[in-house]
Short mmCIF file of C-alpha atoms in Angstrom, two decimals:
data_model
loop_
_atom_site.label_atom_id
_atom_site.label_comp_id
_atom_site.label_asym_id
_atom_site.label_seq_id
_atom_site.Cartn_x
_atom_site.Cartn_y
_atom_site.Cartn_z
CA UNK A 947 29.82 19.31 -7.44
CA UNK A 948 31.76 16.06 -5.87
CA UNK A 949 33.59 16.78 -2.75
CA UNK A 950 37.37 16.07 -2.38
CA UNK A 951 36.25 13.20 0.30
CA UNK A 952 35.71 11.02 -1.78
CA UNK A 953 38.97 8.96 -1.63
CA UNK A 954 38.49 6.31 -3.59
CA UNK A 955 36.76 6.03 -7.37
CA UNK A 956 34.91 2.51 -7.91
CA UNK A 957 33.98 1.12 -12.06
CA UNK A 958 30.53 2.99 -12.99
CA UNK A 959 27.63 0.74 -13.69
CA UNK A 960 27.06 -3.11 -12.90
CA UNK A 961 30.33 -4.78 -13.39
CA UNK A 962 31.30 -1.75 -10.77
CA UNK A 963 29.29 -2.70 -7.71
CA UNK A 964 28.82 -5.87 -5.09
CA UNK A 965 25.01 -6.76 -3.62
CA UNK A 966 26.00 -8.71 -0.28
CA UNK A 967 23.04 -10.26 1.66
CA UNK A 968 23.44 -8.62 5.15
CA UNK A 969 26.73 -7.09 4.63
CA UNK A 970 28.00 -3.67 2.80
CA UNK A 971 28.83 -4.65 -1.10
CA UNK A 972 32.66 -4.14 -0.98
CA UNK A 973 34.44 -1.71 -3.68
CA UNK A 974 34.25 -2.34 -7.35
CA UNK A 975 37.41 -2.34 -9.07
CA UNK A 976 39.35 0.22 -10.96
CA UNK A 977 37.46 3.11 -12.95
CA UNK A 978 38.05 7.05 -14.26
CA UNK A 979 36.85 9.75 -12.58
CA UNK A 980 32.55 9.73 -12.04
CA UNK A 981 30.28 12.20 -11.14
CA UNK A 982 29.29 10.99 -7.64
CA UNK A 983 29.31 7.87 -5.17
CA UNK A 984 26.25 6.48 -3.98
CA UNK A 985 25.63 3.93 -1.31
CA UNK A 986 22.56 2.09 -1.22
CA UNK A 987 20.81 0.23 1.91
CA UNK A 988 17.97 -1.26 0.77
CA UNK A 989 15.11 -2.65 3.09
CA UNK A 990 14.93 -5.80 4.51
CA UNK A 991 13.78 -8.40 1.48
CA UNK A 992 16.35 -7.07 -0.80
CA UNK A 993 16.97 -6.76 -4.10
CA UNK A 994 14.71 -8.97 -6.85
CA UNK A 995 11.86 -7.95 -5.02
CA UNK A 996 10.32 -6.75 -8.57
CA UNK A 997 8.74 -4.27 -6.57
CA UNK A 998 10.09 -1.79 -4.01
CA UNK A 999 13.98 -2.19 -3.63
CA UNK A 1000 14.13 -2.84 -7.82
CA UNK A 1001 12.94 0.10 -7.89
CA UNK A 1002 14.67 2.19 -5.81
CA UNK A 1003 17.73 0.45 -7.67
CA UNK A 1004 16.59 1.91 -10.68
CA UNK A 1005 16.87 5.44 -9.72
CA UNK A 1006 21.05 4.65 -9.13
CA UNK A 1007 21.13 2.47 -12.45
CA UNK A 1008 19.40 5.30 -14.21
CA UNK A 1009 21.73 7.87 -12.31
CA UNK A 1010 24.71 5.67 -13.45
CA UNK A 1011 23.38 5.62 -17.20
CA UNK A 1012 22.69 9.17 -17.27
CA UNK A 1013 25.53 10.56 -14.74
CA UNK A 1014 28.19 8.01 -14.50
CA UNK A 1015 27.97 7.72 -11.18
CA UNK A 1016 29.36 4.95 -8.67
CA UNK A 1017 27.60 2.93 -6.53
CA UNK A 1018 27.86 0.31 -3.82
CA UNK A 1019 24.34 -1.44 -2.36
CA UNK A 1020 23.46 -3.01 1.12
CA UNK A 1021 21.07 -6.10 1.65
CA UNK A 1022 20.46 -6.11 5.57
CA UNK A 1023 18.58 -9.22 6.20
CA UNK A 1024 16.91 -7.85 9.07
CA UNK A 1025 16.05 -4.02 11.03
CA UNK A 1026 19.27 -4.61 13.48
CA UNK A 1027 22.00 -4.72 10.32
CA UNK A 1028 20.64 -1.03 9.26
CA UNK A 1029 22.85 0.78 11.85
CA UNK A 1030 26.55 -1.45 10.63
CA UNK A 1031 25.39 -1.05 6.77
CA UNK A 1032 24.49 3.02 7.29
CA UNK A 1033 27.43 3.51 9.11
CA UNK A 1034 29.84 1.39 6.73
CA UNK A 1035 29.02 3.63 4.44
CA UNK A 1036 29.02 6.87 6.31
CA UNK A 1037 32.24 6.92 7.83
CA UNK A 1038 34.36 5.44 4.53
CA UNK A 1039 33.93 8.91 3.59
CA UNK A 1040 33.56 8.03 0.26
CA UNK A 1041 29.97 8.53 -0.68
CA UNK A 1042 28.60 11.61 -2.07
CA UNK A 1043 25.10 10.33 -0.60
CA UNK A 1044 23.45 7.32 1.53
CA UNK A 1045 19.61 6.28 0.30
CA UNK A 1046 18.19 4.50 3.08
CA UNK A 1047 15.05 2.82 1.33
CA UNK A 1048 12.44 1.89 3.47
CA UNK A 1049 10.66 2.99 7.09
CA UNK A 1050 12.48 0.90 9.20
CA UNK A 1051 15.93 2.47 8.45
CA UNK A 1052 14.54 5.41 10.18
CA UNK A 1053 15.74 4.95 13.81
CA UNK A 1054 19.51 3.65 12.64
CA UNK A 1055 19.47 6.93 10.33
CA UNK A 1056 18.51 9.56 13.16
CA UNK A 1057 21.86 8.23 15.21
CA UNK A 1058 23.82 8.16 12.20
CA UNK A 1059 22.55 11.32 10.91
CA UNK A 1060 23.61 13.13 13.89
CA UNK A 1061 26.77 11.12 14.17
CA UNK A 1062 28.16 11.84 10.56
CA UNK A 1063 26.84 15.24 9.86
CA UNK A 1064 29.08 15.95 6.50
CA UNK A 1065 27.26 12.97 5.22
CA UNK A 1066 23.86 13.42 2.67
CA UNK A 1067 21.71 10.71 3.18
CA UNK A 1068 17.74 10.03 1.61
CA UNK A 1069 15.35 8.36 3.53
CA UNK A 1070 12.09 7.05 1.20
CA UNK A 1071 8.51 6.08 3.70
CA UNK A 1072 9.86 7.84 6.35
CA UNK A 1073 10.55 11.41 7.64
CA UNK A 1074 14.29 12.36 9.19
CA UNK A 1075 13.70 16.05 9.74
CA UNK A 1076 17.84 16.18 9.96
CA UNK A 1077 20.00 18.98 8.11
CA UNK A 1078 21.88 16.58 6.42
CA UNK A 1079 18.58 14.28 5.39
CA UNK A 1080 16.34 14.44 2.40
CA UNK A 1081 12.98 12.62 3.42
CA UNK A 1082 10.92 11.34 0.57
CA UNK A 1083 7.47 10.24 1.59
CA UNK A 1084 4.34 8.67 -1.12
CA UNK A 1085 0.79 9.52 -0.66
CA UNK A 1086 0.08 5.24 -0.81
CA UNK A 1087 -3.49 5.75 0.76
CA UNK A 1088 -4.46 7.80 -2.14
CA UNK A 1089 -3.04 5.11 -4.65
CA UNK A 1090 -4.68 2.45 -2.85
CA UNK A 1091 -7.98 4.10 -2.37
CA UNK A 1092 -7.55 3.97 -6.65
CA UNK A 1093 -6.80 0.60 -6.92
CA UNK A 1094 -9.46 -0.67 -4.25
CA UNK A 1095 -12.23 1.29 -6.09
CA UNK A 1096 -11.00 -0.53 -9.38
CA UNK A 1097 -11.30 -3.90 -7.59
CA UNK A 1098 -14.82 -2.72 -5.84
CA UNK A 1099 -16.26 -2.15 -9.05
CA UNK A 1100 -14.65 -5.16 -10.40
CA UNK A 1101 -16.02 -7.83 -8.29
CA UNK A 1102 -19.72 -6.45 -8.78
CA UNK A 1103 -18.97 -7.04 -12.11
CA UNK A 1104 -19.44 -10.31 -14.57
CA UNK A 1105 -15.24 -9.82 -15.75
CA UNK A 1106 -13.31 -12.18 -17.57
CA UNK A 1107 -9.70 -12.11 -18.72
CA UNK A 1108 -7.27 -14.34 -19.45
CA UNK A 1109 -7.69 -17.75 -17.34
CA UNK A 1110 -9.78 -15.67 -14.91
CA UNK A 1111 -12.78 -14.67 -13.97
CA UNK A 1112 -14.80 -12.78 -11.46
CA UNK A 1113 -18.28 -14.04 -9.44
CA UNK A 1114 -20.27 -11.20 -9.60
CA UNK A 1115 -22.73 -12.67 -7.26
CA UNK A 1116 -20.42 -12.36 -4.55
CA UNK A 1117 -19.10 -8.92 -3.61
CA UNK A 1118 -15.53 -9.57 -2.25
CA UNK A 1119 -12.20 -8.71 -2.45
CA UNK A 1120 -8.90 -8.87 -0.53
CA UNK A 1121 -5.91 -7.21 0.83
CA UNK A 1122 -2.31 -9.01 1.97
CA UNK A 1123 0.36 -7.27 3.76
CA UNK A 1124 3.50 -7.49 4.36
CA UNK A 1125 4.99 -7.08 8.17
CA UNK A 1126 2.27 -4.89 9.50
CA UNK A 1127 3.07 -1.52 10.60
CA UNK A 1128 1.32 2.01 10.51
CA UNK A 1129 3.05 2.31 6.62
CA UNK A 1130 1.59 -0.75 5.45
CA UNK A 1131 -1.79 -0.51 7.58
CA UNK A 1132 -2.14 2.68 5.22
CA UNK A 1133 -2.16 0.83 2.30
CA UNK A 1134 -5.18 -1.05 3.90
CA UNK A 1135 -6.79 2.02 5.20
CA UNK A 1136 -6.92 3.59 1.90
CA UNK A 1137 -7.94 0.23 -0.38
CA UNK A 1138 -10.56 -0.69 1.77
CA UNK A 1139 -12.25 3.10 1.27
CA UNK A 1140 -11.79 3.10 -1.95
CA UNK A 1141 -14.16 -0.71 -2.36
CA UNK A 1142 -16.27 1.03 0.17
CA UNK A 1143 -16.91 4.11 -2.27
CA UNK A 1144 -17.19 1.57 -5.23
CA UNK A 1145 -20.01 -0.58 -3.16
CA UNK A 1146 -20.51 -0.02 0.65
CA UNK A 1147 -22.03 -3.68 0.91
CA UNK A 1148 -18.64 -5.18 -0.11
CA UNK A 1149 -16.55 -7.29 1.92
CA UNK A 1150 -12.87 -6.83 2.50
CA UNK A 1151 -10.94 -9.55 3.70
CA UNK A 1152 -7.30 -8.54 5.28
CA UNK A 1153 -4.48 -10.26 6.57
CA UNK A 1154 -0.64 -9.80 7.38
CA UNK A 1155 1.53 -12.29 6.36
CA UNK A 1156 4.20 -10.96 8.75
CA UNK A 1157 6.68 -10.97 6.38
CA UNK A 1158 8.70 -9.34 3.21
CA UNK A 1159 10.21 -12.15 1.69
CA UNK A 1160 7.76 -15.21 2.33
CA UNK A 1161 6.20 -16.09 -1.02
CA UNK A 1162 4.94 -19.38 0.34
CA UNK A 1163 2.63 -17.81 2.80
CA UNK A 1164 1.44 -15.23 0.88
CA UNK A 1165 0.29 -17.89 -1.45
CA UNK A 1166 -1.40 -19.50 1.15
CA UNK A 1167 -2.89 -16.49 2.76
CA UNK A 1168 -4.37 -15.21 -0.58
CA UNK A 1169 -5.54 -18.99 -1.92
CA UNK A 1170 -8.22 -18.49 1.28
CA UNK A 1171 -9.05 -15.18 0.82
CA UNK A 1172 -10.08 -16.69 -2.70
CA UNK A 1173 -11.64 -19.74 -1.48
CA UNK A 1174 -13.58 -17.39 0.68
CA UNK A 1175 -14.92 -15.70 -2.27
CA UNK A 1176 -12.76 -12.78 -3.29
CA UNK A 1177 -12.17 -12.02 -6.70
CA UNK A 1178 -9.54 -10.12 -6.39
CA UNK A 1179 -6.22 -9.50 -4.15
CA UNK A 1180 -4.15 -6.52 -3.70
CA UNK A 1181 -0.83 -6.72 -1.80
CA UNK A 1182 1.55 -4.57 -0.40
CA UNK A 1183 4.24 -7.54 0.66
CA UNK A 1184 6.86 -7.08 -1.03
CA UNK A 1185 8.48 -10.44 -2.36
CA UNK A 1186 5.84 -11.99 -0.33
CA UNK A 1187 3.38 -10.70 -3.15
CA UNK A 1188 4.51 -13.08 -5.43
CA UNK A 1189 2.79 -15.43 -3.70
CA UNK A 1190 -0.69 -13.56 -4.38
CA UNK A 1191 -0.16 -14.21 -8.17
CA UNK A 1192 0.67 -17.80 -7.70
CA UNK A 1193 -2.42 -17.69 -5.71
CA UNK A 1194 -5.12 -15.96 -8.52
CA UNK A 1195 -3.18 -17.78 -11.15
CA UNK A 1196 -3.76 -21.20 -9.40
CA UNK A 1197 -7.57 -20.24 -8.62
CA UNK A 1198 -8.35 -18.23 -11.75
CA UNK A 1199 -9.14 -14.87 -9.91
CA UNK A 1200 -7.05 -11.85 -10.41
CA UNK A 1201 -4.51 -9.65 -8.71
CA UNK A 1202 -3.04 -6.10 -8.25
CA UNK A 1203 0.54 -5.35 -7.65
CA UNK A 1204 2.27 -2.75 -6.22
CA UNK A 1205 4.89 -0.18 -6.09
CA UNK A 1206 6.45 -0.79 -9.74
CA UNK A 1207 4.17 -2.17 -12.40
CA UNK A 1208 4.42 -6.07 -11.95
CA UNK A 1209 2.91 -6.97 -15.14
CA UNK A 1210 6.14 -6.40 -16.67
CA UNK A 1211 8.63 -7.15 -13.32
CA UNK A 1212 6.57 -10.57 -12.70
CA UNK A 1213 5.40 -10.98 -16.52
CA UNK A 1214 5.02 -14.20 -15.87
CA UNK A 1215 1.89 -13.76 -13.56
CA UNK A 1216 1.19 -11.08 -16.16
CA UNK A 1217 -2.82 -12.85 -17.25
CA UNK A 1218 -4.30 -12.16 -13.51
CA UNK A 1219 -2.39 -8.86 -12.81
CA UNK A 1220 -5.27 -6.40 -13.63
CA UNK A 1221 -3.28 -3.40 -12.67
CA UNK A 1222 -0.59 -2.10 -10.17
CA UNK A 1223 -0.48 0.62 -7.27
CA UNK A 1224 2.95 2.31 -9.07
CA UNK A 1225 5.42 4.30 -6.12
CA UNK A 1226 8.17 6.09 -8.43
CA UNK A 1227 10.59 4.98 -5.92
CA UNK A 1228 13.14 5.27 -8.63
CA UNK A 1229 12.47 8.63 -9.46
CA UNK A 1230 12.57 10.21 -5.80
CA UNK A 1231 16.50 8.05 -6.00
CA UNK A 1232 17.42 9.37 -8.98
CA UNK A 1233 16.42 13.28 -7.94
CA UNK A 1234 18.31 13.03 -4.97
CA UNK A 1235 21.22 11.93 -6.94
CA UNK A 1236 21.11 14.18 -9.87
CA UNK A 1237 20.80 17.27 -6.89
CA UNK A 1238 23.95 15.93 -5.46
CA UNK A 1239 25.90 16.37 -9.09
CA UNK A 1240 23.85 19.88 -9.41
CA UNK A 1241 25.13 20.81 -6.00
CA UNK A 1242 21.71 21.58 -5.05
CA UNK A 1243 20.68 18.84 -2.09
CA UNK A 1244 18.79 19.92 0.20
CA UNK A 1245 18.40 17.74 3.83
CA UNK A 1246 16.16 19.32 6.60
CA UNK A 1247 13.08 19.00 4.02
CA UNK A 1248 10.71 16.49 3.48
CA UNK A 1249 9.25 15.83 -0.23
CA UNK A 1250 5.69 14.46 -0.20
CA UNK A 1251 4.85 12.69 -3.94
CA UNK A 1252 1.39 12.11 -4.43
CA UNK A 1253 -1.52 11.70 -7.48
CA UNK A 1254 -1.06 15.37 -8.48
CA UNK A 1255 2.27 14.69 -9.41
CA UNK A 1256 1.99 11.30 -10.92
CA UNK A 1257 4.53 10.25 -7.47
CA UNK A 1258 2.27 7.61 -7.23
CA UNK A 1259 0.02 5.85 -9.74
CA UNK A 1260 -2.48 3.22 -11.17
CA UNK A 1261 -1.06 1.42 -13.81
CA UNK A 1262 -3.43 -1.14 -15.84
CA UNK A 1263 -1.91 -4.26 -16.62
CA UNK A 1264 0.51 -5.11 -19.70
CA UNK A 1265 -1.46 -8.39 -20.90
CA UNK A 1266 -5.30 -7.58 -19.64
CA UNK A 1267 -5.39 -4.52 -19.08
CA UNK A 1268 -6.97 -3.50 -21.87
CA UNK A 1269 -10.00 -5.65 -21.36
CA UNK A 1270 -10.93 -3.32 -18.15
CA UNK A 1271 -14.56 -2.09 -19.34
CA UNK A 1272 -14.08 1.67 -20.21
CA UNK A 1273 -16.51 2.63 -17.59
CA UNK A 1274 -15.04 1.24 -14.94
CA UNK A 1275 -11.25 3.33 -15.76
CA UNK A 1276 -13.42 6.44 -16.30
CA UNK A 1277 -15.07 5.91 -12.80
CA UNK A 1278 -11.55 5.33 -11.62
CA UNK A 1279 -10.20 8.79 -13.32
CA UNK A 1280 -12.86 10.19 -12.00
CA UNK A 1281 -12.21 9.36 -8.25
CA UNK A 1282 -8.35 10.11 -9.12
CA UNK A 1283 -9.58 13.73 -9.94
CA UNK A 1284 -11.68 13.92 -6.84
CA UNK A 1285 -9.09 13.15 -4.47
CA UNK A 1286 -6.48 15.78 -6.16
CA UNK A 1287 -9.33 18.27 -6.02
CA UNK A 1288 -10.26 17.81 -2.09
CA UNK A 1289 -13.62 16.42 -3.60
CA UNK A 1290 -12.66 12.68 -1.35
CA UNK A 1291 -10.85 12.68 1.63
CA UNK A 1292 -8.30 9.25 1.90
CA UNK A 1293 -7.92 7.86 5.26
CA UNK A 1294 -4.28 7.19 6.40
CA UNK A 1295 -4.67 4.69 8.70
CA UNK A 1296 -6.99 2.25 9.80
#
């Protein structure tokens, strides 16, 4: 059900919305009568991220295919434009719901959620327990505990796909965040656990870039983790990440990507992506959406998406893939069964 607030009706679909680095995307243009209004504020880094905000954007554009919804998006350039672009959209009136994407929308939200209680708003990484606020939270230790064990195994192993290659006389492997906080710092917790239960001896290297949206030094951070030996580098960086894969595409090592599956989003890095740590962002957008048009949103809660129900998942490269030994994606299943089961306990944080 759409409430009667909702003033003003914008053109469903693309040609309907405007992205605006740091601002709120102004209102699209004509239009008949659509099944809710979304506003989007996506994290800092924005949109063509391949990774995190593209997919939280395809949650509304699958909404919009599947509901003919309208939508308008936010791309704060930093944490201090959250509080103008939540509230923009808040107090129009206009907007059915609010998806905050990303952790450090979480202090701007708990003002505005208390200021603009008729308002639904999401929050994905981060819990607002808030009447009016749906919190959407991924079990990424558990995903990254996969993904490390992969590359653990990996780099004990004489691999070679592609351009690339791994030294299996040297037992390393590497990890590059983003702007380091207790979210992130998971993804290292649970990567470096799961190359410990691969091979105990192996060496992690790990280093913040600082960063979202700095492709240039995550090229140079992972080109010495490399030179230093490792065979392969995960990252959880955002568009930084696309500096990794310039990185193990340069030096003939290999990759892993994360949060959508950046063999096909970065295709062209697609011969040293060996697999991806997958977040279905998107799908936790579209639910929220599709409960709005069901009338059946419910803020106060929050949803935790995890292995068990494929929330969050390893997905093997598009290109090489395929050239994983067997073995080594058994052993991976394996451990993926174990942590459902209780059987292996995932840190969550360092």
């Amino acid at each position: 059900m759409v409430r009667d607030r909702r003033r003003f009706l914008r053109a469903a679909g693309a040609a309907g919305f405007a992205a605006m680095a740091g601002c709120v995307g102004g209102f699209g243009e004509g239009g008949g009568e659509t099944d809710a209004s979304v506003g989007m504020v996506y994290a800092t880094g924005g949109l063509g991220d391949d990774s995190f905000n593209d997919m939280a954007q395809q949650g509304v554009l699958q909404a919009d295919e599947e509901f003919n919804i309208s939508y308008d998006e936010a791309e704060p350039d930093s944490v201090g434009e959250f509080d103008g672009a939540q509230r923009e959209f808040a107090a129009s009136g206009d907007y059915d719901l609010v998806s905050c994407i990303g952790f450090a929308q979480e202090d701007a939200l708990r003002g505005n959620a208390e200021e603009y209680p008729d308002q639904d708003f999401i929050i994905v990484d981060a819990g607002v327990e808030t009447d009016n606020v749906r919190s959407y939270n991924f079990d990424e230790p558990a995903g990254s505990f996969l993904v490390g064990h992969l590359s653990g195994l990996l780099t004990d192993t004489e691999f070679a796909a592609g351009d690339s290659e791994t030294n299996p006389d040297e037992s390393v492997v590497g990890f590059v965040g983003g702007e380091e906080s207790p979210l992130i710092e998971s993804f290292q917790a649970g990567f470096e656990a799961g190359v410990e239960h691969a091979n105990p001896d192996a060496e992690v290297l790990s280093s913040y870039v600082g960063d979202f949206n700095d492709t240039a030094s995550g090229q140079e951070t992972a080109r010495s983790m490399y030179e230093s030996g490792a065979d392969i580098v995960f990252h959880a960086a955002g568009r930084t990440g696309v500096g990794v894969f310039q990185a193990a595409e340069s030096e003939n090592r290999f990759a892993i990507g994360v949060d959508d599956d950046q063999s096909k989003s970065q295709e062209d890095y697609a011969d040293v992506i060996l697999a991806s740590m997958v977040k279905r962002v998107d799908e936790a957008v579209f639910s929220a959406i599709e409960s709005v048009i069901d009338d059946s949103f419910e803020g106060g809660d929050t949803e935790q998406l995890g292995l068990e129900d494929d929330g969050i998942e390893t997905v093997y490269g598009q290109s090489i893939g395929d050239e994983i030994p067997d073995e080594i994606k058994d052993e991976v299943e394996s451990s993926r069964q174990e942590i459902i089961d209780g059987e292996i306990e995932v840190p969550q944080e360092l």
